[in-house]
Every structure is written in C-alpha cells, then in structure tokens.
Amino acid sequence: MRKRIIAALAALMLFLLGSSASCLADGNFMGAKIKDITQVEGMRSNQLIGYGIVVGLPGTGDSNKTLETVTSVANMLQDFGLKINPTTLKTKNVAAVMVTATLPPFAHLGERIDFTASSMGDAKSLAGGVLLQTPLRAGNGQVYAVAQGPIATGGYSAGGQSKNITTVGIASGGAIIERGVSDGIGQNGKIVLSLNTPDFSTAARIAQAINSSYGGASAVNPGEVDVTIPPYYQNNVVGFISNIENLSVIPDAVAKVVVNERTGTIVMGGNITVNKVAIAQGGLSINIERKTDVYQPAPYSLGSTIVTKNKSTQVKAQKASTVVLDSTADVNDVVGALNAVGATPRDIISILQAMKDAGALHAQLEVI
C-alpha cells in the first residue's frame, strides 16, 4: 500500500510538471498577475496596542497581589471623583489586559475593527468580562482607535478544568477608528511596487511588462519597481493601478528542494537540474537473537541443572538498486528514477542530501 501511494504521488507530480512544460512550449502559459507577486508601497497595516481593564468577571479576575490591577482601578475611580485606598480594593472581578488590534490600510474615521484582549496578571478567565474604554496607540504614540465592549473567549474554565485558552479574548468590531491614515499613493506622480519575493529577473520582467503597455517603469533593485503615472492617468490613479496589477508576467524562482524530515514531505521546483550521477539504494538488515537454554540432569544422577546463554546472528543484505542520471536530467527524471527503485520518502531525503554534498544537485536544499 505504501509503495502504491508513493507511485501515485510521483505520477501526479510528473503529470503536473509535464503539463507545465507543455504549456510553456505552446506559449499558453499566462504567468502570474502583478498583483499576486507585488504590493503597492503604502498599502500596509499598522499595529495598535493599549492597556485596559476588564470588569464584570465572575470571580475569575486578578488577585490583590497584582499591583497593576489594584493601582489601575484606584486611578480610574479617582478620575470619577472617588478617592479609595488601593489596599482596601478587592479585584477578583477585574483583570488587567493588554489590548492589541490591526489598523488596516485606507482606514477612515468611524470604521470598526476587531481587537484582542490578553490577561497580564493572574486572572483565571476573561469570559463574561467587559473591556472599559481603552485608547489604542500606534508606534508613533498617537491614538488611532478606541476599544470597548464585551469579550468572547470561546472556551470555559470551571472546577479546575478548562477548555481552550480563556485568558485571551476577542471582540469583533469592538474598536472604533478615531484617526485615519492618509495613503499618499501617487501624490508625487509615481507609485512603487514591492516584490513579495525579491528577484532580479522577476523585477526586470515586471518593468518590461509595464513599459510595453504604459511606459515609465524601471526596476530599481530586486525588490522594487518604480512606475511613473502617465499624464492621462493623473486623475485616475486607482484605475491605473488596477490596470497594471492585472498585467501578467512569468516570475522567476530559485531552484529549491524543501524537505520536512519530520513528516517525510518533499517539495521540488520544476527548474532543478543535476549532473551525471549514479545512485545506489539498498539496505543491510542485522538480527541478533539471545536465548537461554536449560539442561536438566537425568533422574537419580545427582547432577546439577546447567543454564547456558546462546545467541544467533542473521544478516540479510538487500540487493542494491542502481540508477544513473545523465547531466541533462531534471526533476522529472529524479522523481521517476527514485520511484522506480522503490525508494521511500525517507530514502529520497537521504539521497537528495547525498546528491547535494556530491555537487550533483543544482538547487538549494532546505531542511525544515
């Protein structure tokens, strides 16, 4: 059954690689859209953080030993005109939390975003609690949103038993954006495309594709392509970006083999080549057995019982399967040949590592 599964996976990989090769030969390969391999500079999210208090907990909050909670409650009550000695407070229904959220690009005033509240004291659970008004700041120290509302934990904690994590809760749409982020895209007459995977060839192809349709594109470095907005698109930057995002290019990729030794998973790119190499795959099985023999004396012989310890060794050598790959071989030949000799995923991992050490595999071998 295991060999059938390996054969089926290899056949599927060969079919997919063969289909890709035929598409390239026929000129029908459309490549990837620029929007799928790049992002417009300025379209980025911003992380927000704040410190808040969750109230209304059913006795699962912080203990009086959590000084930040006691101090926070006392300071909050003082803002409402109530002066209380912090040492007299009982905070089992209150928990101090850190509140985090992500401000999406092009966010505007009044929009709602999700937030996450995480206990920072010794609270047992945030289930059933309500977060009081908490300002959320960005890295520049300015407040961009305010969070408040009930928290959902998605778990429970009772009788010393808990399911899921109850000290972290979320609130869908619980934060309101108080300050927008100006995009600034195209204001200087240019846009910048950042490649998700920097590559010289891919950057050059993106610039070539844009120049063939609109002009004004240049690959500054492997990770950046600058594009000048044509005069007739100055008042329609969104339309221009939409058009260039849908242009197709064939992204280049580094020849790489990714191996997961824990699961035996192997993923190979289609642009891998090898030098001429011979591969021998076989195994040696050694089995050593120990057994104890007991010899009893004959009746009325006045002899004694004799105990001996014997061992037997059996050696089985499997016939090694040898495969020879020419220098013109690619990943199709490698997979097909290794599958033909009945190599398991574990065997293939060892063979690929040995090929890399021998200098016969022209690809990066990444073991995770």
JSON list of N, CA and C in Angstrom, two decimals, residues 62 78 173 234 248 285 318:
[
{"chain": "A", "resi": 62, "resn": "ASP", "atom": "N", "xyz": [-8.01, 39.15, 38.55]},
{"chain": "A", "resi": 62, "resn": "ASP", "atom": "CA", "xyz": [-6.71, 39.18, 39.21]},
{"chain": "A", "resi": 62, "resn": "ASP", "atom": "C", "xyz": [-6.88, 39.20, 40.73]},
{"chain": "A", "resi": 78, "resn": "GLN", "atom": "N", "xyz": [-10.54, 57.44, 40.80]},
{"chain": "A", "resi": 78, "resn": "GLN", "atom": "CA", "xyz": [-10.17, 58.81, 41.15]},
{"chain": "A", "resi": 78, "resn": "GLN", "atom": "C", "xyz": [-10.56, 59.78, 40.03]},
{"chain": "A", "resi": 173, "resn": "GLY", "atom": "N", "xyz": [-15.34, 43.86, 15.83]},
{"chain": "A", "resi": 173, "resn": "GLY", "atom": "CA", "xyz": [-15.82, 45.23, 15.65]},
{"chain": "A", "resi": 173, "resn": "GLY", "atom": "C", "xyz": [-15.91, 46.00, 16.94]},
{"chain": "A", "resi": 234, "resn": "GLN", "atom": "N", "xyz": [-3.33, 60.83, -14.30]},
{"chain": "A", "resi": 234, "resn": "GLN", "atom": "CA", "xyz": [-3.04, 61.58, -13.10]},
{"chain": "A", "resi": 234, "resn": "GLN", "atom": "C", "xyz": [-4.27, 61.74, -12.20]},
{"chain": "A", "resi": 248, "resn": "SER", "atom": "N", "xyz": [0.23, 40.33, -16.78]},
{"chain": "A", "resi": 248, "resn": "SER", "atom": "CA", "xyz": [0.80, 39.02, -16.44]},
{"chain": "A", "resi": 248, "resn": "SER", "atom": "C", "xyz": [2.29, 38.98, -16.74]},
{"chain": "A", "resi": 285, "resn": "SER", "atom": "N", "xyz": [20.25, -5.67, 6.77]},
{"chain": "A", "resi": 285, "resn": "SER", "atom": "CA", "xyz": [19.45, -5.98, 7.95]},
{"chain": "A", "resi": 285, "resn": "SER", "atom": "C", "xyz": [20.21, -6.98, 8.82]},
{"chain": "A", "resi": 318, "resn": "GLN", "atom": "N", "xyz": [19.97, -6.65, 1.25]},
{"chain": "A", "resi": 318, "resn": "GLN", "atom": "CA", "xyz": [19.09, -6.47, 0.09]},
{"chain": "A", "resi": 318, "resn": "GLN", "atom": "C", "xyz": [19.94, -6.10, -1.12]}
]
